[in-house]
Amino acid sequence: MTDDPAVFGYGSLVNLATHDFAAPRAARLTGWRRIWRHSTQRQVAFLSVEPDPNSSISGVIAHLPGGDWAALDAREHAYTRRDVTHQVTHISTPIATAVYEARPELTQHPSVGHPILLSYLDVVIQGFLQLYGQDGVDDFIATTHDWGPILNDRTAPIYPRAQTLSAQEIRIVDRTLEQLPVRMQHR
């Protein structure tokens, strides 16, 4: 086991195909809730977290090779890194763990002009499905707040780490989205 610090991923990092961090494993973060936001630094909505003493969310922790935060800080450039070491539960020795929170003063709710990308949502749901199964997908939906319009970019993904979904995964994503009170925009 490595002594390198870890990051708690609650969105695209749950999809292990989007990174090569060491020893990824299921974890839960207490005292935070997952939310959709957009900021002046991005054209589309993205997932973030905000403190909420009555909430907990599932995700993944993974070690940063050599404890090098620079690459992850660059990937998560619209976020601030927060220490959540004592708020994360997982089945291993406690380790220094951080989560990334979008800077609240720079964010707003998703909107028609700043929608959620379906290609991004595909990646996130595929990750939860692979790590937690259908119960994990259901938990992701139930514990994610401030849903906004979704832009269907699946045939020409805008999200840079888009993944290929199986026909079954596509059906699961589409069936899941039918249950949400969101509007689908088409390109």
Coordinates of N, CA, C and O in Angstrom, one line a residue:
M1 N 0.9 -1.2 0.0 CA 0.0 0.0 0.0 C 0.9 1.2 0.0 O 1.9 1.3 0.7
T2 N 0.5 2.2 -0.7 CA 1.2 3.5 -0.8 C 0.9 4.4 0.3 O -0.2 4.4 0.9
D3 N 1.8 5.3 0.7 CA 1.6 6.3 1.6 C 1.2 7.6 1.0 O 1.0 8.7 1.6
D4 N 1.1 7.6 -0.4 CA 0.8 8.8 -1.1 C -0.6 9.3 -0.7 O -1.5 8.5 -0.4
P5 N -0.9 10.6 -0.7 CA -2.2 11.1 -0.4 C -3.2 10.7 -1.4 O -2.8 10.2 -2.5
A6 N -4.5 10.8 -1.1 CA -5.5 10.4 -2.0 C -6.5 11.5 -2.3 O -6.6 12.5 -1.6
V7 N -7.2 11.3 -3.4 CA -8.3 12.2 -3.7 C -9.6 11.5 -3.7 O -9.7 10.3 -4.0
F8 N -10.7 12.2 -3.2 CA -12.0 11.6 -3.2 C -12.7 12.1 -4.5 O -12.9 13.3 -4.7
G9 N -13.0 11.1 -5.4 CA -13.7 11.5 -6.6 C -15.2 11.2 -6.5 O -15.5 10.1 -6.0
Y10 N -16.0 12.1 -6.9 CA -17.5 11.9 -6.8 C -18.2 12.0 -8.1 O -19.4 12.0 -8.2
G11 N -17.4 12.2 -9.2 CA -18.0 12.4 -10.6 C -17.2 11.5 -11.6 O -17.2 10.3 -11.5
S12 N -16.6 12.2 -12.5 CA -15.8 11.5 -13.5 C -14.7 10.6 -13.0 O -14.3 9.6 -13.6
L13 N -14.1 11.0 -11.8 CA -13.0 10.2 -11.3 C -13.5 8.8 -10.8 O -12.7 7.9 -10.6
V14 N -14.8 8.7 -10.6 CA -15.4 7.3 -10.2 C -15.2 6.4 -11.4 O -15.1 5.2 -11.2
N15 N -15.2 6.9 -12.6 CA -14.9 6.1 -13.8 C -13.4 5.9 -13.9 O -12.7 6.8 -14.3
L16 N -13.0 4.7 -13.6 CA -11.5 4.4 -13.5 C -10.8 4.5 -14.8 O -9.6 4.6 -14.8
A17 N -11.5 4.5 -15.9 CA -10.9 4.7 -17.2 C -10.5 6.1 -17.5 O -9.8 6.4 -18.5
T18 N -10.9 7.0 -16.6 CA -10.5 8.5 -16.9 C -9.2 8.9 -16.2 O -8.8 10.0 -16.3
H19 N -8.6 8.0 -15.5 CA -7.3 8.3 -14.8 C -6.5 7.1 -14.5 O -7.0 5.9 -14.7
D20 N -5.3 7.3 -14.1 CA -4.4 6.1 -13.7 C -3.9 6.2 -12.3 O -2.8 5.8 -12.0
F21 N -4.7 6.8 -11.4 CA -4.3 6.9 -10.0 C -4.3 5.5 -9.4 O -5.1 4.6 -9.7
A22 N -3.4 5.3 -8.4 CA -3.1 4.0 -7.8 C -4.2 3.6 -6.8 O -4.8 4.5 -6.1
A23 N -4.4 2.3 -6.7 CA -5.3 1.7 -5.6 C -6.6 2.4 -5.5 O -7.1 2.7 -4.4
P24 N -7.4 2.6 -6.6 CA -8.7 3.1 -6.4 C -9.7 2.2 -5.7 O -9.6 0.9 -5.9
R25 N -10.5 2.7 -4.8 CA -11.5 1.9 -4.1 C -12.7 2.7 -3.7 O -12.6 3.9 -3.6
A26 N -13.8 2.0 -3.5 CA -15.0 2.7 -3.1 C -14.9 3.4 -1.8 O -14.1 2.9 -0.9
A27 N -15.5 4.5 -1.6 CA -15.5 5.3 -0.4 C -16.7 6.1 -0.2 O -17.5 6.3 -1.2
R28 N -16.9 6.7 0.9 CA -18.0 7.5 1.2 C -17.5 8.8 1.9 O -16.7 8.7 2.8
L29 N -18.1 10.0 1.5 CA -17.7 11.3 2.0 C -18.9 11.8 2.8 O -20.0 12.0 2.3
T30 N -18.7 12.1 4.1 CA -19.8 12.6 5.0 C -19.6 14.1 5.2 O -18.5 14.6 5.3
G31 N -20.7 14.8 5.2 CA -20.7 16.2 5.5 C -20.6 17.0 4.2 O -20.4 18.3 4.3
W32 N -20.8 16.4 3.1 CA -20.8 17.1 1.8 C -21.9 16.6 0.9 O -22.4 15.4 1.1
R33 N -22.4 17.4 0.0 CA -23.4 16.9 -1.0 C -22.9 17.3 -2.4 O -22.2 18.2 -2.6
R34 N -23.3 16.5 -3.3 CA -22.9 16.6 -4.7 C -23.9 17.6 -5.4 O -25.2 17.4 -5.2
I35 N -23.4 18.5 -6.2 CA -24.3 19.5 -6.9 C -23.8 19.7 -8.3 O -22.6 19.6 -8.6
W36 N -24.7 20.1 -9.2 CA -24.3 20.6 -10.6 C -24.1 22.1 -10.5 O -24.9 22.8 -9.9
R37 N -23.1 22.6 -11.2 CA -22.7 24.0 -11.2 C -22.1 24.3 -12.6 O -21.7 23.4 -13.3
H38 N -22.1 25.6 -12.9 CA -21.2 26.1 -14.0 C -20.5 27.3 -13.5 O -20.9 27.9 -12.5
S39 N -19.4 27.6 -14.1 CA -18.6 28.8 -13.7 C -18.2 29.6 -14.9 O -18.3 29.2 -16.0
T40 N -17.6 30.7 -14.6 CA -17.1 31.6 -15.6 C -15.9 30.9 -16.3 O -15.5 31.3 -17.4
Q41 N -15.3 29.9 -15.7 CA -14.2 29.2 -16.3 C -14.5 28.1 -17.2 O -13.7 27.5 -17.9
R42 N -15.8 27.7 -17.3 CA -16.3 26.6 -18.2 C -17.6 27.0 -18.9 O -18.4 27.7 -18.3
Q43 N -17.7 26.5 -20.1 CA -19.0 26.7 -20.9 C -20.1 25.8 -20.5 O -21.2 26.1 -20.9
V44 N -19.8 24.7 -19.8 CA -20.9 23.7 -19.5 C -20.9 23.5 -18.0 O -20.0 23.8 -17.3
A45 N -22.0 22.8 -17.6 CA -22.2 22.5 -16.2 C -21.3 21.3 -15.8 O -20.9 20.5 -16.7
F46 N -20.9 21.2 -14.6 CA -20.1 20.1 -14.1 C -20.5 19.8 -12.7 O -21.2 20.6 -12.0
L47 N -20.0 18.7 -12.2 CA -20.3 18.3 -10.8 C -19.3 19.0 -9.8 O -18.2 19.2 -10.1
S48 N -19.9 19.3 -8.7 CA -19.1 19.9 -7.6 C -19.7 19.3 -6.3 O -20.6 18.5 -6.3
V49 N -19.1 19.8 -5.2 CA -19.6 19.4 -3.9 C -19.7 20.7 -3.1 O -19.1 21.7 -3.4
E50 N -20.6 20.6 -2.0 CA -20.6 21.7 -1.1 C -20.9 21.1 0.3 O -21.5 20.1 0.4
P51 N -20.4 21.8 1.3 CA -20.6 21.3 2.7 C -22.1 21.2 3.0 O -22.9 22.0 2.7
D52 N -22.5 20.1 3.6 CA -23.8 19.8 4.1 C -23.7 18.8 5.2 O -23.5 17.6 4.9
P53 N -23.9 19.2 6.5 CA -23.7 18.3 7.6 C -24.7 17.1 7.6 O -24.5 16.2 8.3
N54 N -25.8 17.2 6.8 CA -26.8 16.2 6.8 C -26.7 15.2 5.6 O -27.6 14.5 5.3
S55 N -25.6 15.3 4.9 CA -25.5 14.5 3.7 C -24.2 13.7 3.6 O -23.2 14.0 4.3
S56 N -24.2 12.6 2.8 CA -23.0 11.9 2.5 C -23.2 11.3 1.1 O -24.3 11.1 0.6
I57 N -22.1 11.2 0.4 CA -22.1 10.7 -1.0 C -21.1 9.6 -1.2 O -20.1 9.6 -0.6
S58 N -21.4 8.7 -2.1 CA -20.5 7.7 -2.5 C -19.5 8.2 -3.6 O -19.9 9.1 -4.3
G59 N -18.4 7.5 -3.7 CA -17.4 7.9 -4.7 C -16.3 6.9 -4.7 O -16.4 5.8 -4.4
V60 N -15.1 7.4 -4.9 CA -13.9 6.6 -5.0 C -12.7 7.4 -4.4 O -12.7 8.6 -4.5
I61 N -11.8 6.7 -3.7 CA -10.6 7.4 -3.4 C -9.5 6.7 -4.2 O -9.6 5.5 -4.4
A62 N -8.5 7.4 -4.5 CA -7.4 6.9 -5.3 C -6.1 7.7 -4.9 O -6.2 8.9 -4.6
H63 N -5.0 7.0 -4.9 CA -3.7 7.6 -4.5 C -3.1 8.4 -5.6 O -3.2 8.0 -6.8
L64 N -2.5 9.6 -5.3 CA -1.8 10.4 -6.3 C -0.4 9.9 -6.3 O 0.3 10.0 -5.3
P65 N 0.1 9.4 -7.4 CA 1.5 8.9 -7.5 C 2.5 10.0 -7.1 O 2.5 11.1 -7.6
G66 N 3.3 9.7 -6.1 CA 4.3 10.6 -5.6 C 3.8 11.8 -4.9 O 4.5 12.8 -4.6
G67 N 2.5 11.8 -4.6 CA 1.8 12.9 -3.9 C 1.8 14.2 -4.7 O 1.7 15.3 -4.2
D68 N 1.9 14.0 -6.0 CA 2.0 15.2 -6.9 C 0.6 15.7 -7.3 O -0.1 15.1 -8.1
W69 N 0.3 16.8 -6.7 CA -1.0 17.4 -6.9 C -1.1 18.3 -8.1 O -2.2 18.6 -8.6
A70 N 0.0 18.6 -8.7 CA 0.1 19.6 -9.8 C -0.8 19.1 -11.0 O -1.6 19.9 -11.5
A71 N -0.7 17.9 -11.4 CA -1.5 17.4 -12.6 C -3.0 17.4 -12.3 O -3.8 17.8 -13.1
L72 N -3.3 17.0 -11.1 CA -4.8 17.0 -10.7 C -5.3 18.4 -10.5 O -6.4 18.7 -10.9
D73 N -4.5 19.2 -9.9 CA -4.9 20.6 -9.8 C -5.2 21.3 -11.2 O -6.1 22.0 -11.3
A74 N -4.3 20.9 -12.2 CA -4.5 21.4 -13.5 C -5.8 20.9 -14.1 O -6.6 21.6 -14.8
R75 N -6.1 19.6 -13.9 CA -7.3 18.9 -14.5 C -8.5 19.6 -13.8 O -9.5 19.8 -14.5
E76 N -8.4 19.9 -12.6 CA -9.6 20.4 -11.8 C -9.4 21.9 -11.6 O -9.6 22.4 -10.5
H77 N -9.0 22.6 -12.6 CA -8.6 24.0 -12.5 C -9.8 25.0 -12.0 O -9.5 26.0 -11.5
A78 N -11.0 24.6 -12.2 CA -12.1 25.4 -11.7 C -12.5 25.1 -10.2 O -13.5 25.6 -9.8
Y79 N -11.7 24.3 -9.6 CA -12.0 23.9 -8.2 C -10.9 24.3 -7.2 O -9.8 24.6 -7.6
T80 N -11.3 24.2 -5.9 CA -10.4 24.4 -4.8 C -10.3 23.1 -4.1 O -11.3 22.4 -3.8
R81 N -9.0 22.7 -3.8 CA -8.8 21.4 -3.1 C -9.1 21.6 -1.6 O -8.6 22.6 -1.0
R82 N -9.9 20.7 -1.0 CA -10.2 20.8 0.4 C -9.8 19.5 1.1 O -10.0 18.4 0.6
D83 N -9.3 19.6 2.3 CA -8.9 18.4 3.1 C -10.1 17.8 3.7 O -10.9 18.5 4.4
V84 N -10.4 16.5 3.4 CA -11.5 15.8 4.0 C -11.1 14.5 4.6 O -11.9 13.6 4.7
T85 N -9.8 14.4 5.0 CA -9.3 13.2 5.6 C -10.2 12.6 6.6 O -10.4 11.3 6.6
H86 N -10.7 13.3 7.5 CA -11.5 12.8 8.6 C -13.0 12.6 8.3 O -13.8 12.3 9.1
Q87 N -13.4 12.9 7.0 CA -14.8 12.8 6.6 C -15.0 11.6 5.6 O -16.1 11.4 5.1
V88 N -13.9 10.9 5.3 CA -14.0 9.9 4.3 C -13.9 8.5 5.0 O -13.1 8.3 5.8
T89 N -14.8 7.6 4.6 CA -14.8 6.2 5.1 C -14.5 5.3 3.9 O -15.1 5.4 2.8
H90 N -13.6 4.3 4.2 CA -13.3 3.3 3.2 C -12.6 2.2 3.9 O -12.4 2.3 5.1
I91 N -12.3 1.1 3.2 CA -11.8 -0.1 3.9 C -10.3 -0.2 3.8 O -9.8 -1.0 3.0
S92 N -9.6 0.7 4.4 CA -8.1 0.7 4.5 C -7.7 1.6 5.6 O -8.5 2.3 6.2
T93 N -6.4 1.7 5.8 CA -5.8 2.6 6.8 C -6.2 4.0 6.4 O -6.1 4.4 5.2
P94 N -6.6 4.9 7.4 CA -6.8 6.3 7.0 C -5.6 6.9 6.4 O -4.5 6.7 6.8
I95 N -5.9 7.7 5.4 CA -4.8 8.4 4.6 C -5.3 9.9 4.4 O -6.5 10.2 4.3
A96 N -4.3 10.7 4.2 CA -4.6 12.1 3.8 C -5.4 12.2 2.5 O -5.0 11.6 1.5
T97 N -6.6 12.7 2.6 CA -7.5 12.7 1.4 C -8.1 14.1 1.2 O -8.4 14.8 2.1
A98 N -8.2 14.5 -0.1 CA -8.7 15.8 -0.5 C -9.9 15.6 -1.4 O -10.0 14.6 -2.1
V99 N -10.8 16.6 -1.5 CA -11.9 16.6 -2.4 C -11.8 18.0 -3.1 O -11.2 19.0 -2.5
Y100 N -12.3 18.1 -4.3 CA -12.3 19.3 -5.1 C -13.7 19.9 -5.1 O -14.7 19.3 -5.4
E101 N -13.8 21.2 -4.7 CA -15.0 21.9 -4.6 C -14.9 23.1 -5.5 O -13.9 23.9 -5.5
A102 N -15.9 23.3 -6.4 CA -15.9 24.5 -7.3 C -16.0 25.7 -6.4 O -16.7 25.7 -5.3
R103 N -15.3 26.8 -6.8 CA -15.3 28.0 -6.0 C -16.7 28.6 -6.0 O -17.2 29.1 -7.1
P104 N -17.5 28.6 -4.9 CA -18.9 29.1 -4.8 C -19.1 30.5 -5.4 O -20.1 30.7 -6.1
E105 N -18.1 31.4 -5.2 CA -18.3 32.7 -5.7 C -18.2 32.8 -7.2 O -18.6 33.9 -7.8
L106 N -17.7 31.8 -7.9 CA -17.6 31.8 -9.3 C -18.7 30.9 -10.0 O -18.6 30.7 -11.2
T107 N -19.6 30.3 -9.2 CA -20.5 29.3 -9.8 C -22.0 29.7 -9.8 O -22.3 30.6 -8.9
Q108 N -22.7 29.1 -10.6 CA -24.2 29.3 -10.7 C -24.8 27.9 -11.0 O -24.1 27.0 -11.4
H109 N -26.1 27.9 -11.0 CA -26.9 26.7 -11.3 C -26.7 26.5 -12.9 O -26.5 27.4 -13.6
P110 N -26.8 25.2 -13.3 CA -26.8 24.9 -14.7 C -28.0 25.7 -15.4 O -29.0 26.0 -14.8
S111 N -27.8 26.0 -16.7 CA -28.8 26.7 -17.4 C -28.8 26.2 -18.9 O -27.9 25.5 -19.3
V112 N -29.7 26.7 -19.7 CA -29.8 26.4 -21.1 C -28.5 26.7 -21.8 O -27.9 26.0 -22.6
G113 N -27.9 27.9 -21.4 CA -26.6 28.3 -22.0 C -25.4 27.6 -21.4 O -24.3 27.7 -22.0
H114 N -25.6 26.9 -20.3 CA -24.5 26.1 -19.7 C -25.1 24.8 -19.2 O -25.2 24.5 -18.0
P115 N -25.4 23.9 -20.2 CA -26.0 22.6 -19.8 C -25.0 21.6 -19.3 O -23.8 21.7 -19.4
I116 N -25.6 20.5 -18.8 CA -24.8 19.3 -18.5 C -24.6 18.5 -19.7 O -25.5 18.3 -20.5
L117 N -23.4 18.1 -20.0 CA -23.1 17.3 -21.2 C -23.5 15.9 -21.0 O -23.1 15.3 -20.0
L118 N -24.2 15.3 -21.9 CA -24.6 13.9 -21.8 C -23.3 13.0 -21.9 O -23.2 12.0 -21.2
S119 N -22.3 13.4 -22.6 CA -21.1 12.6 -22.7 C -20.4 12.6 -21.3 O -19.8 11.6 -21.0
Y120 N -20.5 13.7 -20.6 CA -19.9 13.7 -19.2 C -20.8 12.9 -18.3 O -20.2 12.0 -17.5
L121 N -22.1 13.0 -18.4 CA -23.0 12.2 -17.5 C -22.8 10.7 -17.8 O -22.8 9.9 -16.9
D122 N -22.6 10.4 -19.1 CA -22.4 9.0 -19.5 C -21.2 8.4 -18.8 O -21.2 7.3 -18.2
V123 N -20.1 9.2 -18.7 CA -18.8 8.8 -18.0 C -19.1 8.5 -16.6 O -18.7 7.5 -16.0
V124 N -19.8 9.5 -15.9 CA -20.0 9.4 -14.5 C -20.9 8.2 -14.2 O -20.6 7.4 -13.3
I125 N -22.0 8.0 -14.9 CA -22.9 6.9 -14.6 C -22.3 5.6 -14.9 O -22.4 4.6 -14.2
Q126 N -21.5 5.5 -16.0 CA -20.8 4.3 -16.3 C -19.8 3.9 -15.1 O -19.7 2.8 -14.7
G127 N -19.1 4.9 -14.6 CA -18.3 4.7 -13.4 C -19.0 4.2 -12.2 O -18.6 3.2 -11.6
F128 N -20.1 4.8 -11.9 CA -20.9 4.3 -10.7 C -21.5 2.9 -11.0 O -21.5 2.1 -10.1
L129 N -21.9 2.7 -12.2 CA -22.4 1.3 -12.6 C -21.3 0.3 -12.4 O -21.6 -0.8 -11.8
Q130 N -20.1 0.6 -12.9 CA -19.0 -0.4 -12.8 C -18.5 -0.6 -11.4 O -18.2 -1.7 -11.0
L131 N -18.5 0.4 -10.6 CA -18.0 0.3 -9.2 C -19.1 -0.1 -8.2 O -18.8 -0.9 -7.3
Y132 N -20.3 0.3 -8.4 CA -21.3 0.1 -7.4 C -22.6 -0.7 -7.9 O -23.4 -1.0 -7.1
G133 N -22.7 -0.9 -9.2 CA -23.8 -1.5 -9.8 C -25.0 -0.6 -9.9 O -24.9 0.6 -9.6
Q134 N -26.2 -1.1 -10.2 CA -27.4 -0.3 -10.3 C -27.7 0.5 -9.1 O -28.1 1.7 -9.1
D135 N -27.5 -0.1 -7.9 CA -27.7 0.6 -6.6 C -26.8 1.9 -6.6 O -27.3 2.9 -6.0
G136 N -25.6 1.8 -7.1 CA -24.7 3.0 -7.1 C -25.2 4.1 -8.0 O -25.1 5.3 -7.7
V137 N -25.8 3.7 -9.1 CA -26.4 4.7 -10.1 C -27.5 5.4 -9.4 O -27.7 6.6 -9.4
D138 N -28.4 4.6 -8.8 CA -29.6 5.1 -8.1 C -29.2 6.1 -7.0 O -29.8 7.1 -6.8
D139 N -28.1 5.7 -6.2 CA -27.6 6.5 -5.2 C -27.0 7.8 -5.7 O -27.3 8.9 -5.2
F140 N -26.3 7.7 -6.8 CA -25.7 8.9 -7.5 C -26.9 9.9 -7.8 O -26.8 11.1 -7.5
I141 N -27.9 9.4 -8.5 CA -29.0 10.3 -8.9 C -29.7 10.9 -7.6 O -30.0 12.1 -7.6
A142 N -29.9 10.1 -6.6 CA -30.7 10.5 -5.4 C -29.8 11.5 -4.6 O -30.4 12.4 -3.9
T143 N -28.5 11.5 -4.7 CA -27.7 12.3 -3.8 C -27.0 13.5 -4.6 O -26.2 14.2 -4.1
T144 N -27.5 13.7 -5.9 CA -27.0 14.8 -6.7 C -28.1 15.8 -6.8 O -29.2 15.5 -7.2
H145 N -27.8 17.1 -6.6 CA -28.7 18.2 -6.5 C -28.5 19.2 -7.6 O -27.5 19.2 -8.2
D146 N -29.5 20.0 -7.9 CA -29.5 21.1 -8.8 C -29.3 20.7 -10.3 O -28.5 21.2 -11.0
W147 N -30.1 19.6 -10.6 CA -30.0 19.2 -12.0 C -30.5 20.3 -12.9 O -31.4 21.1 -12.6
G148 N -29.9 20.4 -14.1 CA -30.3 21.3 -15.1 C -30.5 20.7 -16.4 O -30.4 19.4 -16.6
P149 N -30.6 21.5 -17.5 CA -30.8 20.9 -18.8 C -29.6 20.1 -19.2 O -28.4 20.4 -18.8
I150 N -29.8 19.1 -20.1 CA -28.7 18.2 -20.5 C -28.6 18.3 -22.0 O -29.6 18.3 -22.8
L151 N -27.4 18.6 -22.5 CA -27.1 18.7 -23.9 C -26.7 17.3 -24.5 O -25.7 16.7 -24.0
N152 N -27.5 16.8 -25.4 CA -27.2 15.5 -26.0 C -26.0 15.6 -27.0 O -26.2 15.9 -28.2
D153 N -24.8 15.3 -26.5 CA -23.6 15.4 -27.4 C -23.0 14.0 -27.6 O -21.9 13.8 -27.9
R154 N -23.8 12.9 -27.3 CA -23.3 11.6 -27.3 C -22.7 11.2 -28.6 O -21.7 10.5 -28.7
T155 N -23.3 11.6 -29.8 CA -22.7 11.1 -31.1 C -21.4 11.9 -31.4 O -20.7 11.4 -32.3
A156 N -21.2 13.1 -30.9 CA -20.0 13.9 -31.1 C -19.6 14.5 -29.8 O -19.9 15.7 -29.5
P157 N -19.0 13.7 -28.9 CA -18.8 14.1 -27.5 C -17.9 15.4 -27.4 O -16.9 15.5 -28.1
I158 N -18.4 16.3 -26.6 CA -17.6 17.5 -26.3 C -16.7 17.2 -25.1 O -15.6 17.7 -25.0
Y159 N -17.1 16.4 -24.2 CA -16.3 16.1 -23.0 C -15.0 15.4 -23.3 O -15.0 14.4 -24.1
P160 N -13.9 15.9 -22.9 CA -12.6 15.4 -23.4 C -12.2 14.0 -23.0 O -11.4 13.4 -23.6
R161 N -12.8 13.5 -21.9 CA -12.5 12.1 -21.4 C -13.7 11.2 -21.7 O -13.9 10.3 -20.9
A162 N -14.5 11.5 -22.7 CA -15.7 10.7 -23.0 C -15.2 9.2 -23.2 O -14.1 8.9 -23.7
Q163 N -16.1 8.3 -22.8 CA -15.9 6.9 -22.9 C -16.9 6.3 -23.8 O -18.0 6.8 -24.0
T164 N -16.6 5.1 -24.4 CA -17.6 4.3 -25.2 C -18.4 3.5 -24.2 O -17.8 2.8 -23.4
L165 N -19.7 3.6 -24.3 CA -20.6 2.8 -23.5 C -21.1 1.6 -24.3 O -21.3 1.7 -25.5
S166 N -21.4 0.5 -23.6 CA -22.0 -0.6 -24.2 C -23.5 -0.3 -24.4 O -24.0 0.7 -23.9
A167 N -24.2 -1.1 -25.2 CA -25.6 -0.8 -25.5 C -26.4 -0.9 -24.2 O -27.3 -0.1 -24.0
Q168 N -26.0 -1.8 -23.3 CA -26.7 -2.0 -22.0 C -26.5 -0.7 -21.2 O -27.4 -0.2 -20.5
E169 N -25.2 -0.2 -21.1 CA -24.9 1.0 -20.3 C -25.7 2.2 -20.9 O -26.3 3.0 -20.1
I170 N -25.8 2.3 -22.2 CA -26.6 3.4 -22.8 C -28.1 3.3 -22.4 O -28.7 4.3 -22.0
R171 N -28.6 2.1 -22.4 CA -30.0 1.9 -21.9 C -30.2 2.3 -20.5 O -31.2 2.9 -20.1
I172 N -29.2 2.0 -19.7 CA -29.3 2.3 -18.2 C -29.3 3.8 -18.1 O -30.1 4.4 -17.3
V173 N -28.3 4.5 -18.7 CA -28.3 5.9 -18.7 C -29.6 6.6 -19.1 O -30.1 7.4 -18.4
D174 N -30.0 6.2 -20.3 CA -31.2 6.8 -20.9 C -32.5 6.5 -20.0 O -33.3 7.4 -19.8
R175 N -32.6 5.3 -19.4 CA -33.7 5.0 -18.6 C -33.6 5.8 -17.3 O -34.6 6.3 -16.8
T176 N -32.4 6.0 -16.8 CA -32.2 6.8 -15.6 C -32.6 8.3 -15.8 O -33.3 8.9 -15.0
L177 N -32.2 8.8 -17.0 CA -32.5 10.2 -17.3 C -34.0 10.4 -17.5 O -34.5 11.5 -17.2
E178 N -34.7 9.4 -17.9 CA -36.2 9.5 -18.1 C -36.9 9.8 -16.8 O -38.0 10.3 -16.7
Q179 N -36.2 9.4 -15.7 CA -36.8 9.5 -14.3 C -36.6 10.9 -13.8 O -37.2 11.3 -12.7
L180 N -35.7 11.7 -14.4 CA -35.3 13.0 -13.9 C -36.2 14.1 -14.5 O -36.5 14.1 -15.7
P181 N -36.5 15.1 -13.7 CA -37.2 16.3 -14.3 C -36.3 17.3 -15.0 O -36.2 18.4 -14.6
V182 N -35.6 16.8 -16.0 CA -34.7 17.7 -16.8 C -35.1 17.7 -18.2 O -35.7 16.7 -18.7
R183 N -34.7 18.7 -18.9 CA -35.0 18.8 -20.3 C -33.7 18.4 -21.1 O -32.6 18.8 -20.8
M184 N -33.9 17.6 -22.2 CA -32.8 17.2 -23.0 C -32.8 18.2 -24.2 O -33.7 18.4 -24.9
Q185 N -31.6 18.8 -24.4 CA -31.3 19.7 -25.5 C -30.6 18.9 -26.6 O -29.8 18.0 -26.3
H186 N -30.9 19.2 -27.8 CA -30.2 18.5 -28.9 C -29.3 19.5 -29.7 O -29.7 20.7 -29.8
R187 N -28.2 19.1 -30.2 CA -27.3 19.9 -30.9 C -27.8 20.3 -32.3 O -28.5 19.7 -32.9

